[in-house]
Coordinates of C-alpha atoms and ligand atoms in Angstrom, one line a residue:
M47 CA 5.1 -4.8 28.5
T48 CA 7.6 -2.0 28.0
S49 CA 9.5 -2.8 24.8
I50 CA 8.9 -5.0 22.0
T51 CA 11.4 -6.2 19.1
V52 CA 10.2 -7.4 15.8
R53 CA 11.9 -8.5 12.6
K54 CA 12.5 -5.2 10.4
P55 CA 9.3 -4.8 8.4
D56 CA 8.6 -4.3 4.8
D57 CA 6.2 -1.8 3.2
F58 CA 4.4 -3.5 0.3
H59 CA 3.0 -0.4 -1.1
N60 CA 4.4 2.9 -0.7
H61 CA 4.4 6.1 -3.0
L62 CA 8.1 7.7 -2.9
R63 CA 7.2 10.5 -5.3
Q64 CA 9.9 12.6 -7.1
G65 CA 12.5 15.5 -6.5
E66 CA 13.0 16.9 -3.1
M67 CA 10.0 15.2 -1.5
M68 CA 11.3 11.8 -2.8
T69 CA 14.7 12.4 -0.7
H70 CA 12.6 13.1 2.4
L71 CA 10.3 9.9 1.9
V72 CA 13.2 7.6 1.2
K73 CA 14.9 8.8 4.6
E74 CA 11.9 8.5 6.7
T75 CA 10.9 5.1 5.0
A76 CA 14.6 3.8 5.6
K77 CA 14.0 4.6 9.4
V78 CA 11.1 2.0 9.6
F79 CA 11.4 -0.6 6.8
A80 CA 14.0 -2.9 5.5
R81 CA 12.5 -3.0 1.9
T82 CA 9.8 -1.1 0.2
N83 CA 7.5 -1.6 -2.8
V84 CA 7.7 1.4 -4.9
M85 CA 4.4 2.4 -6.7
P86 CA 5.0 3.7 -10.3
N87 CA 2.4 6.4 -10.5
T88 CA 5.1 9.2 -10.9
L89 CA 4.9 12.0 -13.5
P90 CA 5.4 10.5 -16.1
P91 CA 4.9 7.1 -14.8
I92 CA 7.1 4.2 -14.9
R93 CA 6.3 2.7 -18.2
N94 CA 9.2 0.7 -19.4
A95 CA 12.7 -0.8 -18.2
E96 CA 14.3 2.6 -19.0
D97 CA 12.1 4.4 -16.6
L98 CA 12.3 1.8 -14.0
T99 CA 16.2 1.9 -14.1
K100 CA 16.3 5.7 -13.9
Y101 CA 13.9 6.0 -11.0
H102 CA 15.9 3.2 -9.2
E103 CA 19.1 5.0 -9.5
E104 CA 17.5 8.2 -8.2
L105 CA 16.0 6.4 -5.1
K106 CA 19.3 4.5 -4.5
A107 CA 21.2 7.9 -4.9
V108 CA 19.5 9.3 -1.4
G109 CA 22.0 7.0 0.1
T110 CA 20.2 5.0 2.6
D111 CA 20.1 1.3 3.2
L112 CA 16.5 0.8 2.1
E113 CA 16.0 -1.7 -0.4
F114 CA 13.5 -0.8 -3.4
L115 CA 11.3 -3.3 -4.9
M116 CA 10.6 -1.8 -8.3
T117 CA 7.1 -1.9 -9.9
F118 CA 6.1 -0.5 -13.4
K119 CA 2.7 0.7 -14.3
V120 CA 0.5 -1.8 -16.5
M121 CA -1.1 0.5 -19.1
P122 CA -3.1 -0.1 -22.1
E123 CA 0.2 0.0 -24.2
T124 CA 2.1 -2.4 -21.9
S125 CA 2.8 -5.0 -24.4
P126 CA 3.9 -8.6 -23.6
E127 CA 7.2 -8.0 -25.4
M128 CA 8.0 -5.3 -22.8
I129 CA 7.9 -7.8 -19.9
P130 CA 11.2 -9.6 -20.0
A131 CA 13.2 -6.3 -20.2
L132 CA 11.1 -5.0 -17.2
K133 CA 12.1 -8.3 -15.3
A134 CA 15.7 -8.1 -16.2
A135 CA 15.6 -4.3 -15.0
G136 CA 14.7 -5.7 -11.7
A137 CA 11.0 -5.3 -11.5
V138 CA 9.0 -7.3 -9.2
A139 CA 5.7 -6.3 -9.9
G140 CA 3.3 -4.4 -12.1
K141 CA 0.6 -2.2 -11.0
L142 CA -2.7 -1.7 -12.7
Y143 CA -4.7 1.4 -12.2
P144 CA -8.4 1.2 -13.6
L145 CA -9.1 4.2 -15.5
G146 CA -9.7 7.3 -13.5
V147 CA -9.8 5.8 -10.0
T148 CA -7.2 7.7 -8.3
T149 CA -4.4 10.2 -8.3
H150 CA -2.6 10.2 -11.5
S151 CA -4.8 7.3 -13.1
E152 CA -5.8 9.3 -16.2
D153 CA -3.6 6.8 -18.2
G154 CA -5.1 3.6 -16.5
V155 CA -7.0 0.7 -18.1
A156 CA -10.4 0.7 -19.4
D157 CA -10.3 -2.9 -20.9
I158 CA -8.5 -5.4 -18.6
E159 CA -9.3 -8.3 -20.8
A160 CA -7.1 -6.6 -23.6
L161 CA -4.4 -6.9 -21.1
F162 CA -4.4 -10.8 -20.9
P163 CA -1.5 -11.4 -23.2
T164 CA 0.5 -9.1 -21.0
F165 CA -0.6 -11.1 -17.9
Q166 CA 0.6 -14.2 -19.6
A167 CA 4.1 -12.7 -20.1
M168 CA 4.2 -11.4 -16.4
L169 CA 3.2 -14.9 -15.4
E170 CA 6.1 -16.4 -17.3
E171 CA 8.5 -13.9 -15.8
D172 CA 7.2 -14.7 -12.4
L173 CA 6.1 -11.2 -11.8
V174 CA 3.3 -10.0 -9.3
L175 CA 0.4 -8.1 -10.5
C176 CA -0.8 -5.5 -8.0
L177 CA -4.3 -4.2 -8.6
H178 CA -6.0 -1.0 -7.5
G179 CA -9.1 -2.9 -7.2
E180 CA -11.9 -0.2 -7.8
V181 CA -14.6 0.5 -10.4
P182 CA -14.8 4.1 -11.0
G183 CA -18.0 5.7 -11.0
E184 CA -19.7 3.6 -8.5
D185 CA -20.8 4.9 -4.9
A186 CA -17.3 5.2 -3.3
L187 CA -18.4 2.7 -0.6
K188 CA -19.3 0.0 -3.1
R189 CA -16.4 0.7 -5.6
E190 CA -14.0 -2.0 -4.4
E191 CA -17.0 -4.5 -4.0
A192 CA -17.8 -3.9 -7.7
F193 CA -14.4 -4.9 -8.8
L194 CA -14.3 -8.2 -7.2
P195 CA -15.8 -10.3 -10.1
K196 CA -13.1 -8.5 -12.1
L197 CA -10.3 -10.2 -9.7
Q198 CA -12.1 -13.4 -10.0
A199 CA -12.1 -13.4 -13.7
I200 CA -8.5 -12.8 -13.9
H201 CA -7.8 -15.5 -11.5
K202 CA -9.8 -17.9 -13.3
N203 CA -7.8 -17.2 -16.4
F204 CA -4.4 -17.2 -14.6
P205 CA -4.7 -19.3 -11.5
Q206 CA -1.0 -19.3 -11.2
L207 CA -0.4 -15.4 -11.4
R208 CA 0.3 -14.0 -8.2
I209 CA -1.9 -11.1 -7.7
V210 CA -2.1 -8.7 -4.6
L211 CA -5.4 -6.9 -4.3
E212 CA -3.9 -3.7 -2.9
H213 CA -5.2 -1.7 0.1
A214 CA -8.3 -4.0 0.7
S215 CA -10.8 -1.9 2.4
S216 CA -13.9 -4.0 2.6
K217 CA -15.6 -6.9 4.2
A218 CA -16.5 -8.0 0.6
A219 CA -12.8 -7.8 -0.1
V220 CA -11.7 -9.8 2.7
E221 CA -14.2 -12.6 2.2
A222 CA -13.2 -12.8 -1.6
V223 CA -9.5 -13.0 -1.0
K224 CA -9.9 -15.7 1.7
S225 CA -12.1 -17.6 -0.8
M226 CA -9.6 -17.6 -3.8
G227 CA -6.4 -19.8 -4.2
D228 CA -3.0 -19.0 -2.7
S229 CA -1.8 -16.9 -5.4
I230 CA -4.4 -14.3 -4.3
S231 CA -3.5 -12.0 -1.5
A232 CA -4.1 -8.7 -0.3
S233 CA -2.2 -5.6 1.2
V234 CA -3.7 -3.9 4.3
T235 CA -2.9 -0.2 5.2
V236 CA -2.7 1.2 8.5
H237 CA -5.3 3.9 8.1
H238 CA -8.0 1.3 6.9
L239 CA -7.5 -0.7 10.1
V240 CA -8.1 2.6 12.1
L241 CA -10.6 4.9 10.3
T242 CA -14.1 4.9 9.1
I243 CA -16.0 7.1 6.6
E244 CA -17.1 9.1 9.4
D245 CA -13.3 10.2 10.0
V246 CA -13.4 11.4 6.4
Q247 CA -16.7 12.9 5.6
D248 CA -20.1 14.2 7.2
S249 CA -23.3 12.3 6.7
A250 CA -24.1 14.7 3.6
G251 CA -21.0 13.6 1.9
S252 CA -18.7 16.7 2.3
I253 CA -15.1 16.1 3.5
H254 CA -14.3 17.5 7.0
H255 CA -10.9 15.9 7.4
P256 CA -8.9 16.2 3.9
H257 CA -6.0 14.3 5.5
H258 CA -8.1 11.3 6.0
L259 CA -9.0 11.1 2.3
C260 CA -7.6 8.4 0.5
M261 CA -8.6 5.9 -2.3
P262 CA -10.3 3.5 -1.6
I263 CA -12.2 5.6 0.9
C264 CA -12.3 4.3 4.5
K265 CA -15.4 2.6 4.9
T266 CA -18.0 1.4 7.7
D267 CA -17.3 -0.1 11.0
A268 CA -18.3 -3.5 9.9
D269 CA -15.5 -3.4 7.1
R270 CA -12.9 -1.9 9.4
K271 CA -14.0 -4.8 11.7
A272 CA -13.4 -7.6 9.1
L273 CA -10.1 -6.0 8.2
Q274 CA -9.0 -6.2 12.0
E275 CA -10.3 -9.5 12.4
V276 CA -8.4 -11.0 9.3
V277 CA -5.2 -9.3 10.3
F278 CA -5.1 -10.1 14.1
S279 CA -6.1 -13.8 13.2
G280 CA -2.7 -14.0 11.5
H281 CA -4.0 -14.9 8.1
H282 CA -0.9 -15.4 5.7
K283 CA -2.7 -13.7 2.9
F284 CA -3.0 -10.4 4.5
F285 CA 0.1 -8.3 5.0
L286 CA 1.2 -4.7 5.5
G287 CA 1.4 -2.3 2.5
T288 CA 0.8 1.2 3.9
D289 CA 0.0 3.1 0.7
S290 CA 1.6 6.1 2.4
A291 CA 0.6 8.6 -0.2
P292 CA 1.9 12.3 0.6
H293 CA 0.4 15.4 -0.7
S294 CA 1.3 18.7 0.4
R295 CA -0.7 20.6 3.0
E296 CA -1.4 23.4 0.7
K297 CA -3.0 20.9 -1.9
K298 CA -4.8 19.0 0.9
E299 CA -6.5 21.7 2.1
A300 CA -7.2 23.9 -0.9
G301 CA -10.8 22.7 -1.7
H302 CA -10.6 19.6 -3.8
P303 CA -8.2 17.5 -1.8
P304 CA -6.1 15.0 -3.8
A305 CA -6.6 11.3 -2.2
G306 CA -3.9 9.9 -0.2
I307 CA -2.6 9.8 3.5
Y308 CA 0.9 10.0 4.7
T309 CA 1.6 7.3 7.3
T310 CA 5.1 6.1 7.0
P311 CA 6.4 7.8 10.2
V312 CA 3.5 6.5 12.5
A313 CA 2.8 3.1 10.9
L314 CA 4.7 0.8 13.2
P315 CA 3.8 2.8 16.4
V316 CA 0.0 2.9 15.4
L317 CA -0.1 -0.8 14.6
T318 CA 1.8 -1.9 17.7
E319 CA -0.9 0.2 19.7
L320 CA -3.6 -1.5 17.7
F321 CA -2.4 -4.9 18.2
E322 CA -1.9 -4.5 21.7
E323 CA -5.3 -3.1 22.5
A324 CA -6.6 -6.3 20.8
G325 CA -4.2 -8.8 22.8
K326 CA -2.9 -9.6 19.7
L327 CA 0.8 -8.4 19.9
D328 CA 2.3 -11.9 19.1
Q329 CA 0.9 -11.7 15.5
L330 CA 2.4 -8.1 14.6
E331 CA 5.6 -9.5 13.3
A332 CA 4.1 -11.8 11.0
F333 CA 1.9 -9.1 9.5
T334 CA 4.4 -6.4 9.2
S335 CA 7.5 -8.6 8.5
Q336 CA 6.8 -12.3 7.2
F337 CA 3.6 -12.8 5.3
G338 CA 4.4 -10.3 2.5
A339 CA 8.0 -11.5 1.9
D340 CA 6.6 -15.1 1.8
F341 CA 4.2 -13.9 -1.0
Y342 CA 6.6 -12.1 -2.9
Q343 CA 9.0 -15.1 -2.6
I344 CA 12.0 -13.2 -0.9
P345 CA 14.0 -14.0 2.3
L346 CA 12.9 -12.6 5.6
N347 CA 15.0 -9.7 6.8
D348 CA 17.9 -10.3 9.1
S349 CA 17.7 -7.0 11.1
Q350 CA 15.4 -6.0 13.9
I351 CA 13.6 -2.8 15.0
E352 CA 12.6 -2.1 18.7
L353 CA 9.7 -0.1 20.0
V354 CA 9.5 1.1 23.5
K355 CA 6.5 2.0 25.4
E356 CA 7.0 5.9 25.7
S357 CA 4.6 8.6 24.7
W358 CA 5.6 11.0 22.1
I359 CA 3.5 13.6 20.0
V360 CA 3.5 13.4 16.3
S361 CA 4.9 16.2 14.1
E362 CA 2.1 18.6 12.9
E363 CA 4.0 18.9 9.6
M364 CA 7.0 17.3 8.0
F365 CA 8.4 18.9 4.9
G366 CA 5.2 20.6 4.1
V367 CA 3.1 17.3 4.5
V368 CA 0.7 16.8 7.5
P369 CA 1.1 13.1 8.6
F370 CA -1.3 10.7 9.8
R371 CA -2.0 11.4 13.5
A372 CA -0.4 14.8 13.2
G373 CA -0.1 16.5 16.8
E374 CA -1.6 13.6 18.6
Q375 CA 0.1 11.5 21.2
L376 CA 1.2 8.0 20.4
S377 CA 2.0 5.3 23.1
W378 CA 4.7 3.4 21.2
K379 CA 8.1 4.8 20.0
I380 CA 10.7 3.4 17.6
S381 CA 13.7 3.4 19.6
Ligands
LIG146 C1 -2.4 7.6 -4.0 C2 -1.5 8.6 -4.5 O1 -1.6 9.8 -4.0 O2 -0.6 8.4 -5.2 N1 -3.4 7.9 -3.5 C3 -4.2 7.2 -2.6 O3 -5.2 7.7 -2.1 N2 -4.1 6.1 -2.2 C4 -2.8 6.8 -5.4 C5 -3.3 5.3 -5.0 O4 -2.6 4.3 -4.7 O5 -4.5 5.1 -5.2
LIG147 ZN1 -1.3 3.6 -3.5

């Protein structure tokens, strides 16, 4: 096959940051995706309808045709009374970070049950709950698995509430999501389908590739295989959310690297390569452009995107950020 055309994809988990960086990120995202979920962990975070509207205006002002699916941060102070205004401002989802699990989560949630009235209000407004499903403090490889009982508990209390377990990274998570009702789904990143812990740190636990460090951390070969299998099988509960999360080269290489991998410019070519190698190209479009939209109950995109089999070398650096697969050769290119 020398070319492939798919419905234009959506990214259901993307960090578009702020300021000059935001302008670059919006433009790069618009080249690949029709719509993108916008994560709310800005500084300060997107807490209320006013923040959300302001951020949305800034994103639109970049002047692309990318459509923004806005989210707000579910924090201890997010009250049920705030939810109708957030919905009216255009929010599609609220994102919950447990306290201290990742970049800018110092204001995260310690007591999830205390937020049950807020979840009830989100259910009434038909908003999606996006979960960063990790328990801080545990062994990095076990943090996600340790969170799964909490996911079960929320689902049990709110069986109708649509929940996305974001960036599923373990076999345990794949099995848990498959076993629960259709209101539970998972987003899957490109890097968790490609990397294992060995690509990030050595056996003593010291990070040898800071640009591969993300939260949740890439796990074992068995975990990666479980993710690949469920995605290649065309399971409707698993869809693309890149969790593209750029940090400057300077910060990444300074010693204590912040977590996050910038994947937007290579996401689609890398996925195409992966699905082709597995003999599953026929499943690519559903993963990138259908299952997520169905879960979010939004129409499928009309436009299409073409990839051609043509090698190219990924840039070493883009606006001060080292992208995933920097300097490497990829075999599929967006035409
Ligand atoms: C994200 C970031 O940098 O904002 N980092 C990451 O490793 N994924 C935060 C997040 O979504 O966890
Ligand atoms: Zn993220």
